[in-house]
Coordinates of C-alpha atoms in Angstrom, one line a residue:
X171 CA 29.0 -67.1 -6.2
X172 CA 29.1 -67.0 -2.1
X173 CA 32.3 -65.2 -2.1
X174 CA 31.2 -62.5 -4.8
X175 CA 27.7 -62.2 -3.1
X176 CA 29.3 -61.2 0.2
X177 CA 31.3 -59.0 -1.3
X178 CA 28.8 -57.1 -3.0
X179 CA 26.5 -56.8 0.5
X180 CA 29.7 -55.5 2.0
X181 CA 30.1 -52.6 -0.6
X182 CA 26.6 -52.1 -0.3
X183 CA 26.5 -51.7 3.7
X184 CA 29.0 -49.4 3.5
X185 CA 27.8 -47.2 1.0
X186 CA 24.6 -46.5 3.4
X187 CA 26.9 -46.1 6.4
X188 CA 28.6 -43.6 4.0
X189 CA 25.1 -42.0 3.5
X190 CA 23.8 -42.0 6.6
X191 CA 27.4 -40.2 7.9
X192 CA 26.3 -37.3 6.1
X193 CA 24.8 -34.4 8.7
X194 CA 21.9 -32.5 7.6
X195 CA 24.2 -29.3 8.0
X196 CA 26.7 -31.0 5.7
X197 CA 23.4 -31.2 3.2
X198 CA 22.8 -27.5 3.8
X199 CA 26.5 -26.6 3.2
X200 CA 26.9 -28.4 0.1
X201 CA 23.4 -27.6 -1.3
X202 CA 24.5 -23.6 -0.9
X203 CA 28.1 -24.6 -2.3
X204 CA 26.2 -25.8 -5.7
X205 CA 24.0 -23.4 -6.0
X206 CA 26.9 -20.9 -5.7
X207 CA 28.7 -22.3 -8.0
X208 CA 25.4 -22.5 -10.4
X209 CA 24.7 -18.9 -9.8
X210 CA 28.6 -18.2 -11.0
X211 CA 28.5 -20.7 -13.5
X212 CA 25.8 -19.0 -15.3
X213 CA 27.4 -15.2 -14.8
X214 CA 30.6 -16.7 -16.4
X215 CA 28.1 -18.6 -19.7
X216 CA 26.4 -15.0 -19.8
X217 CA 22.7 -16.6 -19.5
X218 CA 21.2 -14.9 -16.5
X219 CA 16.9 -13.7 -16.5
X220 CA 15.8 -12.0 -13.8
X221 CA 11.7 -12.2 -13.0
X222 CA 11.6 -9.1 -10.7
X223 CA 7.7 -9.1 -9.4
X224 CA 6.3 -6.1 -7.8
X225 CA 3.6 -3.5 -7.3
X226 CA 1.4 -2.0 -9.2
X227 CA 3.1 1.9 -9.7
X228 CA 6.8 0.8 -9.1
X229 CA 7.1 -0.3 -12.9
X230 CA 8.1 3.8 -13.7
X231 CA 11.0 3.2 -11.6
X232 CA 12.2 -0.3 -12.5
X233 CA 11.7 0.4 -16.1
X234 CA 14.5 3.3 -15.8
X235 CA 16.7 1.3 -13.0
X236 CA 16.5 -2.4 -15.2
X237 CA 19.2 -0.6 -18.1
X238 CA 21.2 1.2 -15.1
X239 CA 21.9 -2.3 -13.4
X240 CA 22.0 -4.2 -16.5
X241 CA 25.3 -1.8 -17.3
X242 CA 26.7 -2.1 -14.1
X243 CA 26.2 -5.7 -14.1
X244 CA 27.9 -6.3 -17.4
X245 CA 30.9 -3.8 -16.1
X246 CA 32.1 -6.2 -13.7
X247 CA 31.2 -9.4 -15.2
X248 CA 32.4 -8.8 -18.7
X249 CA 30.4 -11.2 -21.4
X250 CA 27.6 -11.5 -19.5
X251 CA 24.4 -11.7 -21.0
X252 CA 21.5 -10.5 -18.5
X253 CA 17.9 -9.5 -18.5
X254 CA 15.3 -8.2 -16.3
X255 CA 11.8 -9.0 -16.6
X256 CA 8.8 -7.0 -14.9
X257 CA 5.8 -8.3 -13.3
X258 CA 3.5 -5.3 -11.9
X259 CA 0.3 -5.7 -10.2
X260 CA -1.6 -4.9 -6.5
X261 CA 1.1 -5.9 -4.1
X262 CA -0.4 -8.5 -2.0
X263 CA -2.1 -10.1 -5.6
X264 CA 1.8 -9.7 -6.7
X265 CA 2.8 -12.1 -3.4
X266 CA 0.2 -14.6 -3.7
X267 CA 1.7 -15.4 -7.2
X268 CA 5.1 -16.0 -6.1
X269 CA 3.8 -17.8 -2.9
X270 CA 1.8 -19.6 -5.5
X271 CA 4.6 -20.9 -8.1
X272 CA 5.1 -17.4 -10.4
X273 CA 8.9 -18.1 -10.5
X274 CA 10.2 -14.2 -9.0
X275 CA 14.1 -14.1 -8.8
X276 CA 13.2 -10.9 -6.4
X277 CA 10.0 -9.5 -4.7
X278 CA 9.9 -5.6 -4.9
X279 CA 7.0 -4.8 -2.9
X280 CA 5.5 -2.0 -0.9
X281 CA 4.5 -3.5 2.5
X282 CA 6.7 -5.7 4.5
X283 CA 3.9 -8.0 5.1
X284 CA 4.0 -9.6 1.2
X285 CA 7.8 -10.6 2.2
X286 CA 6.7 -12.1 5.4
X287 CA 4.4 -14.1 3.7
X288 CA 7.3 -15.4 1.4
X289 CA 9.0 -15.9 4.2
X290 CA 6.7 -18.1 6.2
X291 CA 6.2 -20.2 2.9
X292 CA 9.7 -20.9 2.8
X293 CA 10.6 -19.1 -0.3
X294 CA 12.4 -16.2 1.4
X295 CA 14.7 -17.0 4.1
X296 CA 14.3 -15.4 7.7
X297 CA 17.5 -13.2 6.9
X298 CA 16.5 -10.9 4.5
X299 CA 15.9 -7.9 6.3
X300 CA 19.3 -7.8 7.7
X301 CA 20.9 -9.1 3.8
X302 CA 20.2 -5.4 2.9
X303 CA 20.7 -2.1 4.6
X304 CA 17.6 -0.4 5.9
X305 CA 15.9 -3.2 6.6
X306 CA 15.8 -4.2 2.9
X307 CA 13.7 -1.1 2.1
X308 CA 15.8 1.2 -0.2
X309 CA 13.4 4.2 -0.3
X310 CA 10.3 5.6 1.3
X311 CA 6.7 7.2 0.2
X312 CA 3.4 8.9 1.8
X313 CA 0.0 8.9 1.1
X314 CA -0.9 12.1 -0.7
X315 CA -4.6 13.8 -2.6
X316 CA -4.3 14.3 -6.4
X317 CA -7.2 16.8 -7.1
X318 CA -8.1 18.4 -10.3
X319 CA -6.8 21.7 -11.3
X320 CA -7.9 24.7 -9.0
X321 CA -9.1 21.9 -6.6
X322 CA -13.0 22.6 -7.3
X323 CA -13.6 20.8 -3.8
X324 CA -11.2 22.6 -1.5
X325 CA -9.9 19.4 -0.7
X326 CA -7.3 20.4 2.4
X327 CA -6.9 17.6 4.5
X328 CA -8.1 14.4 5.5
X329 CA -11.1 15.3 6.7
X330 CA -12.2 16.6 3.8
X331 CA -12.8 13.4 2.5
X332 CA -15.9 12.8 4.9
X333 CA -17.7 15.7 2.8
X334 CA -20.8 14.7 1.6
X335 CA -21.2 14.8 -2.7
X336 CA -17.2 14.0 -3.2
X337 CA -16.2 10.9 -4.7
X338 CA -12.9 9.3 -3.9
X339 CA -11.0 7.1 -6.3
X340 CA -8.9 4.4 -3.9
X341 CA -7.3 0.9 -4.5
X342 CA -9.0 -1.8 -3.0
X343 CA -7.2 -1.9 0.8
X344 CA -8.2 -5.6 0.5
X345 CA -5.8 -6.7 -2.0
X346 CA -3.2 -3.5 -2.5
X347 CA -0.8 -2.0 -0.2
X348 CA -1.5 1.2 -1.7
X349 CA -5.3 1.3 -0.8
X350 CA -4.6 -0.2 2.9
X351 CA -1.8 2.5 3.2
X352 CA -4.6 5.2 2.0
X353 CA -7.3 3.2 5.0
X354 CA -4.4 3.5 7.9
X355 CA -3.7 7.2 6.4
X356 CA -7.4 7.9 7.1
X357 CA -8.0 6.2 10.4
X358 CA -4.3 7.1 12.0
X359 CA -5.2 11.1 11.3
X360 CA -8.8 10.5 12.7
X361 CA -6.9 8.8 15.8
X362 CA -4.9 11.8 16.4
X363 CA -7.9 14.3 15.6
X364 CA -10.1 12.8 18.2
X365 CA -7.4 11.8 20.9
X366 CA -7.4 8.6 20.6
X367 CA -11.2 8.0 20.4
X368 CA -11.7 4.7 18.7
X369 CA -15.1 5.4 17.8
X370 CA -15.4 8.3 16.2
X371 CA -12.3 7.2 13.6
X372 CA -14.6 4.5 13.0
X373 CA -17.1 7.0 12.3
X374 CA -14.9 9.3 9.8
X375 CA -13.8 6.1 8.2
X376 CA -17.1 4.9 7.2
X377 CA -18.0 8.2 5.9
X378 CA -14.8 8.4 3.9
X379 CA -15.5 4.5 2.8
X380 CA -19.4 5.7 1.6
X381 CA -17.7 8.2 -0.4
X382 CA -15.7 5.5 -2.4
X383 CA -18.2 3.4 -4.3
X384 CA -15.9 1.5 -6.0
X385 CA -11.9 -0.2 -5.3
X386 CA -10.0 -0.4 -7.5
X387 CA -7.9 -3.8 -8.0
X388 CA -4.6 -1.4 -8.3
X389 CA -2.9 2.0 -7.4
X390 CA -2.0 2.7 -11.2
X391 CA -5.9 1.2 -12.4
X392 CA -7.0 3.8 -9.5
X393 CA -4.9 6.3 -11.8
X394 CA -6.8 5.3 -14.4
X395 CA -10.0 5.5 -13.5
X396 CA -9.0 9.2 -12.1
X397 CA -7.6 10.5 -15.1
X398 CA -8.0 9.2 -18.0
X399 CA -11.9 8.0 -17.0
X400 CA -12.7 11.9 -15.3
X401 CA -14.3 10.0 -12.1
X402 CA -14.1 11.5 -9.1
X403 CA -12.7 14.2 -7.4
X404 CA -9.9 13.3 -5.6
X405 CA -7.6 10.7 -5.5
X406 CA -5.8 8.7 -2.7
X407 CA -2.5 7.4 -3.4
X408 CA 1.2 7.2 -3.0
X409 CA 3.6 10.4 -3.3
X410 CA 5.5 9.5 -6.3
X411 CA 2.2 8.2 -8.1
X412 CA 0.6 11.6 -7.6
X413 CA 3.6 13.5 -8.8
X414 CA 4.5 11.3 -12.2
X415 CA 0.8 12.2 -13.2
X416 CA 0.9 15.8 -12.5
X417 CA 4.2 16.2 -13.5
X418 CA 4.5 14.1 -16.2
X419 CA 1.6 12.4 -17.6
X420 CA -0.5 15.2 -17.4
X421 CA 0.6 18.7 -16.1
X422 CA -1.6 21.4 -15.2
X423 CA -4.6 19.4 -15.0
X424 CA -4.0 17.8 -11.6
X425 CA -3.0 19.6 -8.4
X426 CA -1.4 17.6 -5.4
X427 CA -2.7 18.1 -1.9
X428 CA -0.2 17.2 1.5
X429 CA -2.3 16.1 4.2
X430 CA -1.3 17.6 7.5
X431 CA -0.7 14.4 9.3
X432 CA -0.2 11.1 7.0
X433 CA 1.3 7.7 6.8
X434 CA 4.7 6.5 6.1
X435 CA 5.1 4.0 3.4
X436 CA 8.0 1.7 2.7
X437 CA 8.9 -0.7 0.2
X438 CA 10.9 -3.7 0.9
X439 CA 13.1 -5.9 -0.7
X440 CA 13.7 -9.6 -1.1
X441 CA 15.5 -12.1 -3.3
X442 CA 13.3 -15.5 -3.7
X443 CA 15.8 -17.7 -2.7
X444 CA 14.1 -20.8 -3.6
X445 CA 13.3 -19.8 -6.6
X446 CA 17.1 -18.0 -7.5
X447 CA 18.9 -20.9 -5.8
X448 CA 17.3 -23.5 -8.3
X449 CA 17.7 -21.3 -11.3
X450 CA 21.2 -20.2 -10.1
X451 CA 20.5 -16.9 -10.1
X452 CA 21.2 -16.3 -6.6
X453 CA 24.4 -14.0 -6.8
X454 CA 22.7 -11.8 -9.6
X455 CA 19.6 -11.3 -7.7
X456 CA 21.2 -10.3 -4.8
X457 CA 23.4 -7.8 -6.9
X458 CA 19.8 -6.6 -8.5
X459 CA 18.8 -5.7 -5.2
X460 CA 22.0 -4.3 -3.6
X461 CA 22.6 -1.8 -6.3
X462 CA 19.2 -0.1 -4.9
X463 CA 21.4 1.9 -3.1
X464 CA 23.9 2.9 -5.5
X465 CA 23.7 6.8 -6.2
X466 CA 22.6 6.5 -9.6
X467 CA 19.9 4.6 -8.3
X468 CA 19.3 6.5 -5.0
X469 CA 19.2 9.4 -7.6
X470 CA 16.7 7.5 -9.8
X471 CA 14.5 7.3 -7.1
X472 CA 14.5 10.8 -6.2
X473 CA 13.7 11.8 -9.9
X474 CA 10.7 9.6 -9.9
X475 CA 9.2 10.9 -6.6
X476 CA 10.9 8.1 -4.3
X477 CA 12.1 9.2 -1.0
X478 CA 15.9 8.5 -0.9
X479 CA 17.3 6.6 2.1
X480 CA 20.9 8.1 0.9
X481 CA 20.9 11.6 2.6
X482 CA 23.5 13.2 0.3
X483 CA 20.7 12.6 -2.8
X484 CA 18.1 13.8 -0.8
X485 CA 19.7 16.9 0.2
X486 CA 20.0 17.6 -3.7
X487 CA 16.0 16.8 -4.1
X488 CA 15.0 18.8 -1.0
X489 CA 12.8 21.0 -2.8
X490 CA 11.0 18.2 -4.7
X491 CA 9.8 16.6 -0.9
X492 CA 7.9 18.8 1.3
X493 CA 8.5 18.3 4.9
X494 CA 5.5 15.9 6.6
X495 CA 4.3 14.8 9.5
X496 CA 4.1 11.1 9.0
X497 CA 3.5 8.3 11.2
X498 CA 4.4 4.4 11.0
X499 CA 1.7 2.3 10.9
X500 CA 3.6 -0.5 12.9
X501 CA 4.0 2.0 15.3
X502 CA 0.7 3.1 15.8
X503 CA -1.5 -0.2 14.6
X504 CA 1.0 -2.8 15.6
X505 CA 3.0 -6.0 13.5
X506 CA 1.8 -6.4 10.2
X507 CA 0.4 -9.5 11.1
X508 CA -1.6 -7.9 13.7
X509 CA -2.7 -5.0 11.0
X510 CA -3.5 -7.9 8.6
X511 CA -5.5 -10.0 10.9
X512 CA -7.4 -6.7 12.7
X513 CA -8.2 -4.5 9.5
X514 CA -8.0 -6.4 6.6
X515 CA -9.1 -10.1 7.0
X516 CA -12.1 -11.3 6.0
X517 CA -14.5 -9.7 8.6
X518 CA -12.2 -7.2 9.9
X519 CA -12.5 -3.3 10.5
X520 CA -11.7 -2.2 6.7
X521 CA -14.6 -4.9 6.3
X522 CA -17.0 -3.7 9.1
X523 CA -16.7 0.0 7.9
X524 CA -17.3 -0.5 4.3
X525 CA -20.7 -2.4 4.9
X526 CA -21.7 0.7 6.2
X527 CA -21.9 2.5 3.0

């Protein structure tokens, strides 16, 4: 009985010592070794689902680029089995779901700060930007007018907007990266217009704000509201937005109108590691995103109004985008946290102006 209990202690003690030998980059190491092998394990059974979750107007685009991937994907891992689901809604709304449990393989978004709040909840890992090329933003937009046909208001340019009897139609900046894109569009060109004088942007902005009396909770319910609704005269949104409704949805009954100064948009790109290492989805969301920049997908992008970071493709769509004066709001409003916490947080500018209505 002695003899027997000694020896078990013994085996015991040494299978801690064994435990405790174990560094926490040996954990890390073996941890991304499984869920490698995971995300190849289930490539090879043919059982991969894809949650991509995004905002509100990209679903046009990802509708068309789910079957181009899905082929590609299935080209070089014969057998496979894949699918892509789509999640659309106002960008930042689109984050806090994620950052809140919605299970996203990959976050499609259109401002860099919805990744960086991934990131800092430790879903997204501090890499991603450099994962990708173009710091994980395959193509670029503007903010552009969509008017009615014949453009009853003569609406030119931004400062048209400050007119008294118009009514804008504009996603709430609050929630959407389209509407705060539209806000920074407004007060970047009133910047510029009064050189630099803080004060009297604020003043066009509120004007522009009193001619919004309602947000919408999306770009694509701001569509809408727009033109299918008849409210309003003009309406503030992305490029490729305006152009798939006067283009496609409904042409020649909407006329689009390019401001002479206006902000550059860009939509980034993340795979939701936590989320894609547990599933084992990691190597298929990473190919998801990666293919972005494939031509047929660079060409894709063109068709539906994106700006193309390939040059070739957008040397083939020159026609289709006008050559603007654009600015970047990092460049002129600062980090993304510091245009979060200055504009749009509770009590900020975007706040402030708006109670002026």
């Amino acid at each position: 009985m002695t003899a027997n209990r000694t020896l078990s202690f013994a085996a015991l003690f040494g299978a801690v010592l064994a435990l405790s030998a174990c560094s926490p980059k040996t954990e890390e190491k073996t941890a991304a070794a499984t869920a490698s092998s995971e995300s190849a394990a289930a490539a090879d059974a043919g059982s991969i689902k894809l949650l991509n979750v995004s905002y509100d107007v990209a679903r046009d685009f990802y509708k068309e680029y789910n079957p181009l991937f899905i082929q590609e994907y299935k080209a070089k891992h014969p057998g496979a089995d894949i699918s892509v689901q789509q999640s659309h809604g106002g960008s930042s709304k689109q984050a806090l779901a994620v950052a809140n449990g919605l299970q996203a393989d990959v976050a499609t978004m259109n401002q860099t700060s919805d990744i960086e709040l991934l990131e800092k909840k430790g879903l997204v890992k501090s890499d991603w930007r450099t994962r990708l090329p173009d710091n994980a933003v395959p193509f670029t937009g503007t903010t552009v007018f969509l008017v009615r046909k014949g453009n009853p208001k003569q609406i030119r340019d931004w400062s048209d907007l400050a007119k008294d009897n118009l009514q804008i139609v504009l996603a709430n900046p609050k929630t959407t990266g389209n509407g705060r894109y539209a806000f920074l569009g407004a007060f970047g060109y009133a910047l510029k217009a009064n050189n630099g004088d803080e004060a009297k942007a604020k003043e066009f902005t509120a004007k522009l704000l009193k001619n919004t009396p309602v947000f919408e909770n999306g770009g694509r319910a701001a569509t809408t509201t727009f033109t299918q609704r008849n409210i309003g005269d003009v309406l503030v949104t992305f490029e490729n937005e305006a152009n798939h409704v006067s283009r496609n949805l409904a042409p020649d009954q909407f006329e689009i109108v390019y401001p002479s100064y206006t902000i550059l948009s860009e939509s980034p790109v993340a795979v939701v590691d936590s989320v894609a290492e547990k599933k084992g989805s990691q190597a298929a969301a990473e190919e998801y995103l990666k293919y972005l920049w494939s031509e047929p997908a660079q060409a894709l992008a063109a068709k539906l109004y994106l700006r193309p970071r390939n040059p070739e493709v957008l040397a083939k769509h020159k026609s289709e985008f006008p050559e603007m004066e654009t600015f970047s709001p990092n460049q002129v409003f600062g980090s993304w946290d510091e245009i979060m916490k200055k504009y749009f947080a509770d009590g900020g500018l975007f706040d402030q102006l708006a109670q002026k209505q």
